[in-house]
Short mmCIF file of C-alpha atoms and ligand atoms in Angstrom, two decimals:
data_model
loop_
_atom_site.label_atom_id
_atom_site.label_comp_id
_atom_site.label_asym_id
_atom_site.label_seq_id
_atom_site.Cartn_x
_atom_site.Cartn_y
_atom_site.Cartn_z
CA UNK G 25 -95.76 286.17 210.84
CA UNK G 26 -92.49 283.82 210.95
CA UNK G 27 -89.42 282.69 209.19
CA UNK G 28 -90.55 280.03 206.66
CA UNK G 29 -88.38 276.77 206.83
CA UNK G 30 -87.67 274.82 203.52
CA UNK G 31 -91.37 272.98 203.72
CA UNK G 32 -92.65 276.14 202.96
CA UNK G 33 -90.87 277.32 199.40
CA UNK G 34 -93.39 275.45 197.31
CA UNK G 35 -95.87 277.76 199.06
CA UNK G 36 -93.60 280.69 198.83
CA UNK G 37 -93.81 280.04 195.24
CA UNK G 38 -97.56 279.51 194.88
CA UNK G 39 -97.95 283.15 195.94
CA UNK G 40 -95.76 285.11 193.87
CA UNK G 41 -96.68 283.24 190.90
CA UNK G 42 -100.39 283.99 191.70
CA UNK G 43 -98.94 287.89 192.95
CA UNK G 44 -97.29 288.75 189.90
CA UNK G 45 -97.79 288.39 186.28
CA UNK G 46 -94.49 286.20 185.27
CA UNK G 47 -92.80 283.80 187.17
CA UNK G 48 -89.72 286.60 187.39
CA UNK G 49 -90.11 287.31 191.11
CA UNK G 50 -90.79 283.63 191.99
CA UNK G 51 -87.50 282.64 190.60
CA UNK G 52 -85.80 285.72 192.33
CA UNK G 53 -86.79 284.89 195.48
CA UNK G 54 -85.52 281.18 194.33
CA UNK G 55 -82.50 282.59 193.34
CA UNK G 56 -81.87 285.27 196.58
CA UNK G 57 -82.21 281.41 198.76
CA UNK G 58 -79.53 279.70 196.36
CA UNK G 59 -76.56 282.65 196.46
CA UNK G 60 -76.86 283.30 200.06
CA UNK G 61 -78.58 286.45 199.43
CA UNK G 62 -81.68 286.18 201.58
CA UNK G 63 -80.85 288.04 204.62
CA UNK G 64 -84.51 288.09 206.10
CA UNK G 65 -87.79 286.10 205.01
CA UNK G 66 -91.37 285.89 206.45
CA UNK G 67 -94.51 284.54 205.80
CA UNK G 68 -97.85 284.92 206.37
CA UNK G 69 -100.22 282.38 207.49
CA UNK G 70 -104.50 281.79 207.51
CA UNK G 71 -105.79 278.63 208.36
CA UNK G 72 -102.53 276.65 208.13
CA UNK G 73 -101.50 277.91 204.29
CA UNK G 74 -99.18 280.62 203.41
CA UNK G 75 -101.07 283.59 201.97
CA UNK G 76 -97.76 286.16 201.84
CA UNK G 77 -94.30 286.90 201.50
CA UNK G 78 -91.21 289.14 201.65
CA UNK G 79 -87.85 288.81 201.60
CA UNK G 80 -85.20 291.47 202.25
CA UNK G 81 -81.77 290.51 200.58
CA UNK G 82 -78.17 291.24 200.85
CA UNK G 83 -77.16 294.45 199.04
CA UNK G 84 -73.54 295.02 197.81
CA UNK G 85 -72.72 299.15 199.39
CA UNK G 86 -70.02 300.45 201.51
CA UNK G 87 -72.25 299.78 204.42
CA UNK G 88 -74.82 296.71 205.38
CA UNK G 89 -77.53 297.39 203.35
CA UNK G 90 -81.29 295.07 202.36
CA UNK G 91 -82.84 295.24 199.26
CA UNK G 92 -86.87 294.81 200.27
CA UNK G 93 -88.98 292.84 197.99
CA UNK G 94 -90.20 291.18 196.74
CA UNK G 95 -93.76 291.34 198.32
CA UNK G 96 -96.27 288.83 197.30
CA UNK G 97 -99.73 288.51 199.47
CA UNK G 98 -102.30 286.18 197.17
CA UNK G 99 -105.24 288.44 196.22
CA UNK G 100 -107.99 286.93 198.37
CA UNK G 101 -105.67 288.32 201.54
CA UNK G 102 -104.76 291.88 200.02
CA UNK G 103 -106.19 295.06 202.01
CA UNK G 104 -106.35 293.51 205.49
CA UNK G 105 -102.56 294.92 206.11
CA UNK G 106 -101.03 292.00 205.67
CA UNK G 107 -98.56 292.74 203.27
CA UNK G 108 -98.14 296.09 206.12
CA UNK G 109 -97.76 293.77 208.70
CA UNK G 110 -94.90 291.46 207.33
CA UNK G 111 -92.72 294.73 205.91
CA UNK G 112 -92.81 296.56 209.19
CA UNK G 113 -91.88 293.09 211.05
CA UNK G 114 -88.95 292.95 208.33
CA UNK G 115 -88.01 296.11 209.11
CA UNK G 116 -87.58 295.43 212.69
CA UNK G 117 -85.69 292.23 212.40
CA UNK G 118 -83.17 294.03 209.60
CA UNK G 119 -82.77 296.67 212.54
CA UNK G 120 -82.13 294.20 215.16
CA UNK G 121 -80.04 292.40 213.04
CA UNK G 122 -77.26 295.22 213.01
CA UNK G 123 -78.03 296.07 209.12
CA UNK G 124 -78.30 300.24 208.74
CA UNK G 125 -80.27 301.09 205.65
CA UNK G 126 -82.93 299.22 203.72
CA UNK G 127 -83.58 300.12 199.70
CA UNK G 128 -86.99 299.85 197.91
CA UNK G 129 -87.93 299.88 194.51
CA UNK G 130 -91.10 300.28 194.33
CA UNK G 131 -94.55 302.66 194.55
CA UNK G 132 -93.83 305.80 196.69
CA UNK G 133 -97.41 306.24 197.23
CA UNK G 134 -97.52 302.53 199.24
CA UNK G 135 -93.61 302.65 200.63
CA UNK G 136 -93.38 306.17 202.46
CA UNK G 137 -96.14 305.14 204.54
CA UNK G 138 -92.97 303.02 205.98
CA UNK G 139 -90.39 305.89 205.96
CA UNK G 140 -89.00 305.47 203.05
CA UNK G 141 -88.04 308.23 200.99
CA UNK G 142 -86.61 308.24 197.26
CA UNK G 143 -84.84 311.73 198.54
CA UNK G 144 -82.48 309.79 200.70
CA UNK G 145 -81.79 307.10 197.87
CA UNK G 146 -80.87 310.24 195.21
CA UNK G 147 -77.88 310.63 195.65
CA UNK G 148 -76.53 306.95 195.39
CA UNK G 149 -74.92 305.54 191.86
CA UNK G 150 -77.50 302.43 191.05
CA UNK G 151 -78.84 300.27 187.78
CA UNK G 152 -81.95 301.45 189.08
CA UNK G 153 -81.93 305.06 190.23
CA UNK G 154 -84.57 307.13 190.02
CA UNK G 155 -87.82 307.91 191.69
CA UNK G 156 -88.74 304.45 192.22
CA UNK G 157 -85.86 303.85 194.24
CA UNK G 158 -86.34 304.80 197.96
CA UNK G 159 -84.31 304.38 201.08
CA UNK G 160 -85.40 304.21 204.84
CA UNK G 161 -82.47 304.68 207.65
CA UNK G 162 -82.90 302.12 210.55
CA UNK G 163 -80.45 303.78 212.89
CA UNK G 164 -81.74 307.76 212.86
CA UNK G 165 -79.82 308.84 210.00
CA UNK G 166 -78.08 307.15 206.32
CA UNK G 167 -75.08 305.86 207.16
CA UNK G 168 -73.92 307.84 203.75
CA UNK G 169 -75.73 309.48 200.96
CA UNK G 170 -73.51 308.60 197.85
CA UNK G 171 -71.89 305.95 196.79
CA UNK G 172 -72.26 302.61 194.88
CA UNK G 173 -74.93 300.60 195.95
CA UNK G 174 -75.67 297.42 193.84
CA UNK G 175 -78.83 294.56 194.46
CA UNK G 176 -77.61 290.95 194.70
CA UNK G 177 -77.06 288.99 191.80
CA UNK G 178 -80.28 287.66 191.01
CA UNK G 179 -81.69 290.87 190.69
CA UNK G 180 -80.19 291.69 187.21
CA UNK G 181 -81.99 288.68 185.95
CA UNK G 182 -85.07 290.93 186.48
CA UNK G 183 -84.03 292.95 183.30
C1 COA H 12 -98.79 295.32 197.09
C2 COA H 12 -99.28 294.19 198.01
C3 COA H 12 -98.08 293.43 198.55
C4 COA H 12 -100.03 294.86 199.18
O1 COA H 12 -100.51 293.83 200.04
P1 COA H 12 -101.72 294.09 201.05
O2 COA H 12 -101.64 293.06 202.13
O3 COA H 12 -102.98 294.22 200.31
O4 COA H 12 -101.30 295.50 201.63
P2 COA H 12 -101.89 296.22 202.89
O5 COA H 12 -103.26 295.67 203.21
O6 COA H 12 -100.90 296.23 203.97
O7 COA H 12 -102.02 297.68 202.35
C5 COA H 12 -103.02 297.98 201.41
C6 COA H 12 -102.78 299.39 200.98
O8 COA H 12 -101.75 299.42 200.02
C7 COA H 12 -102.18 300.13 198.87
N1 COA H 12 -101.46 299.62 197.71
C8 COA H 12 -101.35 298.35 197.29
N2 COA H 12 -100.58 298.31 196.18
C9 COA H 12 -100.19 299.58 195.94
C10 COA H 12 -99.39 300.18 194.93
N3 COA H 12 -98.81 299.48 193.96
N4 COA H 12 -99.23 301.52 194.98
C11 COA H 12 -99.79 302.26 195.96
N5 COA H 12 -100.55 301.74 196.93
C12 COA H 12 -100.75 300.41 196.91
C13 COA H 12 -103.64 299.87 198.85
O9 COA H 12 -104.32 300.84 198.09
C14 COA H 12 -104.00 299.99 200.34
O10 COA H 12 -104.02 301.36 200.71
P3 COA H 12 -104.75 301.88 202.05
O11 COA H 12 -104.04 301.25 203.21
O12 COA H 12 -104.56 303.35 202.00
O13 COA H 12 -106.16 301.41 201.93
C15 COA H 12 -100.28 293.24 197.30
O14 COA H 12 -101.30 293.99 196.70
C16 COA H 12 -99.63 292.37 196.22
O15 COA H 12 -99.17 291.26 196.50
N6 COA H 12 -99.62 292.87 194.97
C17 COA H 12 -99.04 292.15 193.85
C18 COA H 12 -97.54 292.06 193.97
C19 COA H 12 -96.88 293.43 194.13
O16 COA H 12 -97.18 294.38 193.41
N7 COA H 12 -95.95 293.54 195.12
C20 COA H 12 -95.28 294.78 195.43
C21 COA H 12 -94.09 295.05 194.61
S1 COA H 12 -92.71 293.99 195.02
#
């Protein structure tokens, strides 16, 4: 599990493509790079290729927030906790890195297992509110529990 460097975002690309069914999330994470959004990125490795990604990006609330995702580990590689791996290494370099509260949308059967709960993201004003949005604390307790919270940019491209 490391930071990727620029030799790798062909790679980086490879997977998502493969992970998802459009080339949406590739171009986010394309996108994130380009505006100065991506906050924190890591990759997986076997045998010298990359076989996963995440990125957490800069969120736009009243106090530092990520956006997690995406996620993208190529099929061959899925249910070894890979994809568990990189997210709870994300999740420790977000908290090291000063930022108080990363935001999820996603599955809360796979995400809780990480903390996060779409109880503590309720109460915030967002595009995509609802129960598909979740947020885990990374200090203890949310830093607030209303307010405008917005995903960078690139993110409204997603439709
Ligand atoms: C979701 C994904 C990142 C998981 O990667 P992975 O390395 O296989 O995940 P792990 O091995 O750490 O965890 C596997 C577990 O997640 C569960 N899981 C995977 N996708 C899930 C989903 N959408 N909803 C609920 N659970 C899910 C599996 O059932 C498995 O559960 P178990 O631990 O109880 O057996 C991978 O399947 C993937 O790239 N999928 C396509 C892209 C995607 O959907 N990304 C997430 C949204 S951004």
């Amino acid at each position: 599990m490391r930071t990727p460097g620029p030799e790798n975002h062909a790679a980086i690309r490879r997977v998502h493509l493969e992970a998802f069914p459009t080339a949406a999330e590739a171009d986010l994470v394309e996108r994130l790079r380009l505006d100065g959004d991506a906050a924190i990125e890591l990759v997986a490795d076997r045998a010298g290729d990359v076989i996963g990604h995440v990125m957490l990006s800069r969120m736009r609330a009243a106090f530092p927030a990520l956006g997690l995702g995406p996620v993208g580990i190529l099929a061959a590689h899925r249910g070894q906790g890979v994809a568990d791996r990189l997210i709870r290494k994300a999740l420790r370099r977000a908290r090291e890195g000063g930022w108080r509260a990363v935001f999820v949308l996603g599955d809360p059967a796979y995400y809780c297992r990480f903390g996060f709960r779409a109880e503590l993201a309720a109460g915030f004003d967002c595009a995509w509110s609802g129960p598909y949005l979740m947020a885990l604390p990374l200090e203890g307790t949310m830093p607030a529990t209303t307010g405008r919270i917005d995903y960078a940019p690139a993110f409204a491209e997603l439709g």
